[in-house]
Amino acid sequence: MSRPEDERVKIPALLHLTRLGYQYVSLKENAYDGDTDIFVGVFRDAVCRLNDRSFSDAEINAILQDFKQVLDAEDLGKQFYNYLLKGYNGVTLIDFNHPERNTWQIATELPCVNGQDEFRPDITILINGIPLSFIEVKRPNNKDGIQAEYDRMNRRVQNRKFRRFINMTQLMVFSNNGEYDDNEAVPLEGAYYATIGYEKLFFSHFREEDDSIFTRVAPLDEAIESKILTDTNLVTVKSAPDYQTNTSPMTPTHRMLTSLFSKDRLLFLLRYGLAYVERTDDNGIKHLEKHVMRYPQIFATKAIEEKLNHNDKHGVIWHTQGSGKTALTYFNVRYLTDYYQKQGIIAKFYFIVDRLDLLKQAADEFRARGLHVDTVDSKEDFTKAIGQTGEANASGELSITVVNIQKFSSDSISRPSDYNVNVQRVYFMDEAHRSYNPKGSFLSNLLASDREAVMIALTGTPLIGEGYNTKDVFGAYIHKYYYNRSIKDGYTLRLIREGIRTEYRTQLQGVLESIKALKGSIDRKELYAHPTYVRDLVKYIVEDFQRSRIALGDSSIGGMIVCDSSEQAMEVFKQLQDYELTSALILDKQDDKETRQKEVDHFKKGSIDLLVVYQMLLTGFDAPRLKKLYLGRVIKDHNLLQALTRVNRPYKKHRYGFVVDFADIRAEFDKTNKAYFDELQAELGDAFHQYDSIFMTPEEITAALQEIQQKLFLYDTENVSLFTQQISSIEEKEELLALRKALESYKELQNIARLFGYEELADKFTLENANKLSNEVQNRIALVNAKNALNDPQDMTAVLNLAMSEIQFVFKRVSKDEMVIADAFRDTLDKTHREMQHTFDPQDPEYITLLEELQRLFQKKHIEELTADEMKEHMQELESIRSRAAVLNQRDALLTHKYADDPKLMRIHKRLMSNPPPIGTDAQIFPVLMDLKHLADSRVLANQRMLQNEPYFTAEMMPAIKQALQAHGLPFTLPQLKFVGATLSQEYFHERTWAQ
């Protein structure tokens, strides 16, 4: 059975890739190694060509055997990736410098098989016969959107049986051919890319910045088009009304494919855009991740190269906080090393910081990515290091020196090489909005250290306006990526400013007045640090923080209290000891560096609830779980944005970071925001289309609250039981999803409902009720899914996906043995699921019988309530269903293969044989149907109008059917002749209906 995504997305994507220069490979005509999916003949020809020598079959087989061993390792394919980059024992596998010397191919449904476990990517990208990337597509507006593919892929990468295929994969693309919906917290529409991981994947957006790449797409070759449509047995799709739309080069899927798989771009990503990141936890256990370049990092790297090509060595990278500037530096160490090496120049890299904690943080990040890191402990050491002209690292690893700007002195001057070695120093200056005052000695010493050095300033908040500006010091902007884009791309979150509720603000003001009356004239700093004031302040913060954890349904979030003074910070920390929440005080004069670092690490890991700070940790501090910032003082200019964005890192499924504003920062924020708005406007001009506040605006909040109020108006939200009864009659899933969205939004916005005057909504139900109501709606959605699945005899996917993704096992007894049984049950269910999904003939009476058995099995009892003994019994029944389905699928597969892998003809064959009396034997019917297949396919390709009218198609084919039967000596009656025509027509038009 063909799928809608095949005709609407997959086939057009295959055609588009041929426009990018890829050759379509038919699995029917080309042999591949079943253990690796490597096309051995293509691989052999490529390595012979790239290495200018012949390789024997034995040598090729030895390479493949080693590949298999390496790909079985639990290393995310790291060693295999090194083979791609550096060659296999001196054998070049890919020519990165000359794309035309490689063989570029695509295949569809290339099976990744290990025993009974199997998956078939929709499209596989092969370079020199090696499958290095794959593409999975869904039709637009598919159920659960792109998240369905996300969940499926996460299960797949965790399956050890697929380890070899996953380790070989370098890039993955997932698309349902929709445009991005930038307002969705969880992406449902669009085209995304990722690299592999054994745990959770991260789906990245891609927004092309070089539109000229789309102009380089070649026209579609009609001969290639016909070959692909014929080979995939989908010649009927060409007549679909939206075929031209689906094959346009500018669909969301095709734009992504052009951006990632244009030959130069893909080679760039394979060579420079992947990073293995290895970290060791407190227990000494190593964790390995594989990262891929984000699109802003790609275009920033290209922009740096363009600047250097014009001999301009200074400039600013303006990338918002959280966009990965350390990772950008790492990728550029790799890229610029080769850039200068091609010119016979040795590049030496330096990462300049202005704080010791950032020095350690940056050094750890670079080491995690595999760089050799030198750190400088004194001015004398740096003076010595800067004078060296050769590679300081003899290990052959790429190197970077991380140095504090304060280590630069007047003696830190490079000297000419004694050996006429060309050396190019490249300085990356982190947080370039700080400590780079042109009037100070640090910057002048840095600039004087090497007048010919490349100096790239990195900042999320460049200094602008009065005084000295970042671009005046370091040069023009090289590349810009501001927080609007970052929010839309899911790298950072939007913020919500929560003012203090009126009654509490009045109460706090009263406390201040009483202190003034008691003590008379008093310094403001002392006033706000007074124990009486701090007592009410801390009480409010603790209550709000605890309430927020309940509202957001997440007890793991953390908070930071930014105090008015160090004295207030100490008093806040002291009074927090009266509460159950854990806290840590981070002041520059409090404790030693090691103790402070340990407490910061504990906060990041979740063992400390609240951090109390004054000036520390407001910049350069990343802790994704930090979601509540209690701002007790006004912070100015760029420092304000730096502080606010401490809470904007993505974490679980949170949609916002929250700033509780005691100091009323609105005027200062508006001023700062306007300054950056004007700067971007001046820089981007006509390209500057959109700029929203990093904060959710009052108007947006009001609109959201109104929508919630309207959606909940009819329901009794105070009585959970009555609410459950009310929603029990709702059968429309869209209505239930809207209800769930309203309740989830309420939980996030409840703290500010009263602030915006929505007293009725705020009083409508308690936080505890909100969570209970949301759970009830989710339960109702699961039940509606189950009913819809069980009522649709053809929707096998729905029935089994329900079982696989929504079941939570609950045991009457819990024991280790039962957990083993549960795992075995789930594995059996998974195998049955896959086997039933593999059918190409859901109307087969045997298949329908199996499906009915499965439905009865699920209807006996709620599957999540099964005991261990009941699971054992069910497992036997499931295995019986699976094995019979396997026999049925195997029989259908054999018959389909005889018909050139066209399931239409398999189904026609079966219908003819099951219609008494059969018109002939299997062997007699086969050549007749093959003749009709070739004739029908060729006629449809030549005249797509045949598929605009089914009676016309049948009438056109009837003479050919009669002639074919006669040619093969088969006698027939008129009813038999008509049945053949109707069955043939039905299958071709059924396929075309899917295409529409």
XYZ file of C-alpha atoms in Angstrom, residues 247-503:
257
model
C 8.085 19.042 -7.392
C 8.825 22.747 -7.120
C 12.434 23.455 -6.053
C 11.126 25.814 -3.362
C 8.995 23.523 -1.209
C 10.131 23.447 2.452
C 11.611 19.981 2.005
C 13.451 20.867 -1.188
C 14.881 24.075 0.255
C 16.306 22.036 3.130
C 17.746 19.447 0.750
C 19.382 22.161 -1.346
C 20.832 23.831 1.754
C 22.272 20.651 3.233
C 22.927 18.319 0.297
C 24.299 20.583 -2.416
C 27.653 18.889 -2.930
C 29.915 21.672 -1.669
C 27.685 22.285 1.358
C 27.509 18.614 2.335
C 31.272 18.166 2.044
C 31.744 21.277 4.192
C 29.449 19.883 6.886
C 31.016 16.431 6.831
C 34.509 17.859 7.062
C 34.039 20.733 9.493
C 30.495 20.721 10.830
C 30.445 17.693 13.131
C 31.901 17.494 16.611
C 32.247 14.728 19.179
C 31.841 16.116 22.688
C 33.027 13.945 25.556
C 32.439 14.813 29.202
C 33.079 12.916 32.428
C 30.513 13.096 35.222
C 31.185 13.141 38.982
C 31.209 9.349 39.040
C 33.957 9.173 36.450
C 31.607 7.942 33.723
C 32.241 9.348 30.257
C 29.342 10.610 28.161
C 29.751 11.142 24.422
C 27.572 13.368 22.255
C 27.747 14.237 18.586
C 26.918 17.810 17.587
C 26.256 19.360 14.202
C 26.824 22.968 13.219
C 23.817 25.217 13.651
C 22.997 27.200 10.552
C 24.133 30.560 12.068
C 27.510 28.946 12.765
C 27.719 27.773 9.158
C 27.072 31.221 7.755
C 29.260 32.953 10.321
C 32.135 30.677 9.273
C 31.526 31.478 5.619
C 31.381 35.187 6.472
C 34.718 34.980 8.303
C 36.280 33.331 5.258
C 34.843 36.023 2.970
C 36.291 38.734 5.193
C 39.716 37.103 5.245
C 39.620 36.705 1.467
C 39.473 40.509 1.286
C 42.435 40.758 3.672
C 40.222 42.251 6.406
C 41.364 40.698 9.674
C 39.143 42.401 12.267
C 35.431 42.141 12.931
C 32.572 41.268 15.274
C 30.349 38.196 15.459
C 27.083 39.389 17.012
C 25.332 36.190 18.081
C 22.755 36.279 20.830
C 23.377 34.596 24.172
C 22.910 30.854 24.041
C 23.723 30.555 20.348
C 26.949 28.584 20.824
C 29.874 30.991 20.427
C 32.373 28.572 22.006
C 31.268 25.870 19.574
C 31.584 28.392 16.730
C 35.197 28.989 17.755
C 35.900 25.257 17.775
C 34.480 24.770 14.293
C 36.562 27.688 13.040
C 39.748 26.292 14.519
C 39.190 23.291 12.271
C 38.133 25.308 9.251
C 40.750 28.063 9.449
C 43.546 25.566 10.077
C 42.908 24.164 6.601
C 42.192 27.612 5.149
C 45.688 28.809 6.057
C 47.380 25.477 5.451
C 46.353 25.714 1.778
C 48.331 28.971 1.698
C 51.386 27.425 3.356
C 50.636 29.245 6.627
C 50.527 27.825 10.162
C 47.535 29.117 12.124
C 47.802 29.542 15.916
C 44.570 30.085 17.804
C 43.855 31.997 21.008
C 40.607 32.319 22.950
C 40.632 35.473 25.063
C 38.480 35.730 28.191
C 38.300 38.291 30.960
C 37.426 36.082 33.950
C 39.135 33.058 35.425
C 35.907 31.083 35.731
C 35.281 31.626 32.011
C 38.832 30.531 31.262
C 38.204 27.178 32.948
C 34.758 26.853 31.364
C 36.078 27.551 27.859
C 39.098 25.278 28.301
C 36.842 22.425 29.435
C 34.527 22.947 26.441
C 37.412 22.879 23.956
C 38.944 19.774 25.564
C 35.551 18.056 25.471
C 35.573 18.598 21.699
C 39.017 17.114 21.289
C 41.227 20.208 21.033
C 44.579 20.337 22.748
C 44.253 23.280 25.147
C 47.076 25.373 26.540
C 46.219 27.710 29.388
C 48.436 30.570 30.475
C 48.997 31.010 34.214
C 51.152 34.113 34.199
C 52.186 37.078 32.073
C 55.654 35.575 31.816
C 54.265 32.310 30.427
C 52.276 34.171 27.814
C 55.230 36.336 26.852
C 57.148 33.120 26.250
C 54.276 31.467 24.372
C 53.583 34.419 22.079
C 57.194 34.414 20.977
C 57.028 30.849 19.709
C 56.422 30.450 16.012
C 55.937 26.715 15.595
C 53.274 24.388 16.910
C 53.396 24.245 20.700
C 51.586 20.900 20.592
C 53.602 18.024 19.190
C 50.761 15.481 19.418
C 49.336 16.400 16.035
C 46.055 17.489 17.607
C 44.548 20.834 16.756
C 45.410 23.352 19.448
C 44.071 26.476 21.065
C 45.464 28.647 23.834
C 42.935 29.978 26.324
C 44.203 33.103 28.030
C 42.893 35.823 30.304
C 43.249 39.283 28.754
C 44.956 40.475 31.925
C 47.922 38.235 31.008
C 48.784 40.474 28.069
C 51.559 42.875 28.947
C 53.797 45.247 27.074
C 56.247 42.357 26.730
C 53.691 40.097 25.040
C 54.968 40.719 21.534
C 55.348 38.168 18.764
C 58.696 38.036 17.035
C 59.634 37.256 13.433
C 60.321 33.594 12.759
C 63.895 32.427 12.896
C 63.049 29.853 10.245
C 60.959 31.940 7.853
C 57.846 30.026 8.922
C 54.661 31.853 8.110
C 52.499 32.073 11.231
C 49.007 33.577 11.430
C 47.660 34.199 14.919
C 43.885 34.162 15.270
C 42.350 35.727 18.378
C 38.762 34.972 19.337
C 37.699 37.463 22.013
C 34.886 36.156 24.171
C 32.291 38.536 25.663
C 33.778 41.414 23.663
C 31.419 43.899 25.330
C 33.532 43.756 28.507
C 37.088 44.585 29.541
C 38.086 45.793 26.093
C 38.161 49.518 26.797
C 40.405 51.217 24.254
C 41.580 53.572 26.991
C 42.856 50.689 29.112
C 46.176 48.873 28.910
C 44.725 45.380 28.487
C 43.306 46.027 25.042
C 46.313 47.986 23.859
C 48.614 45.162 24.962
C 46.396 42.660 23.177
C 46.459 44.660 19.945
C 50.186 45.200 20.210
C 50.917 41.516 20.766
C 50.603 40.890 17.035
C 49.590 43.705 14.701
C 48.939 41.173 11.931
C 46.712 38.906 14.016
C 43.164 38.077 12.998
C 40.918 39.424 15.745
C 37.333 38.175 15.883
C 35.206 39.610 18.660
C 32.329 37.466 19.959
C 29.384 39.069 21.724
C 25.681 38.718 22.258
C 25.324 42.331 23.361
C 27.756 44.638 21.543
C 28.409 48.002 23.102
C 26.503 50.684 21.197
C 25.491 54.291 21.778
C 27.549 56.767 23.753
C 31.141 56.032 24.708
C 33.149 53.451 22.778
C 31.350 50.948 20.587
C 32.348 47.340 20.035
C 32.486 47.660 16.251
C 34.573 50.843 16.514
C 37.156 48.861 18.466
C 37.121 45.578 16.568
C 35.709 46.408 13.159
C 32.423 45.911 11.347
C 29.974 43.122 12.058
C 30.962 39.918 10.298
C 27.731 38.084 11.015
C 24.604 38.768 13.057
C 22.194 36.390 14.750
C 19.875 38.133 17.179
C 17.512 36.757 19.754
C 14.365 36.885 17.626
C 15.823 34.227 15.351
C 17.237 32.287 18.275
C 13.815 32.126 19.935
C 12.167 30.954 16.714
C 14.858 28.334 16.210
C 14.362 26.915 19.698
C 17.875 27.704 20.928
C 16.581 30.224 23.451
C 13.237 30.914 25.110
C 11.076 33.965 25.257
C 10.801 35.713 28.613
C 7.836 36.788 30.687
C 8.249 39.700 33.063
C 6.259 39.222 36.235
C 5.711 42.422 38.183
C 5.019 42.196 41.898
C 1.387 41.775 42.841
C -0.149 45.001 44.054
C -0.850 43.882 47.616
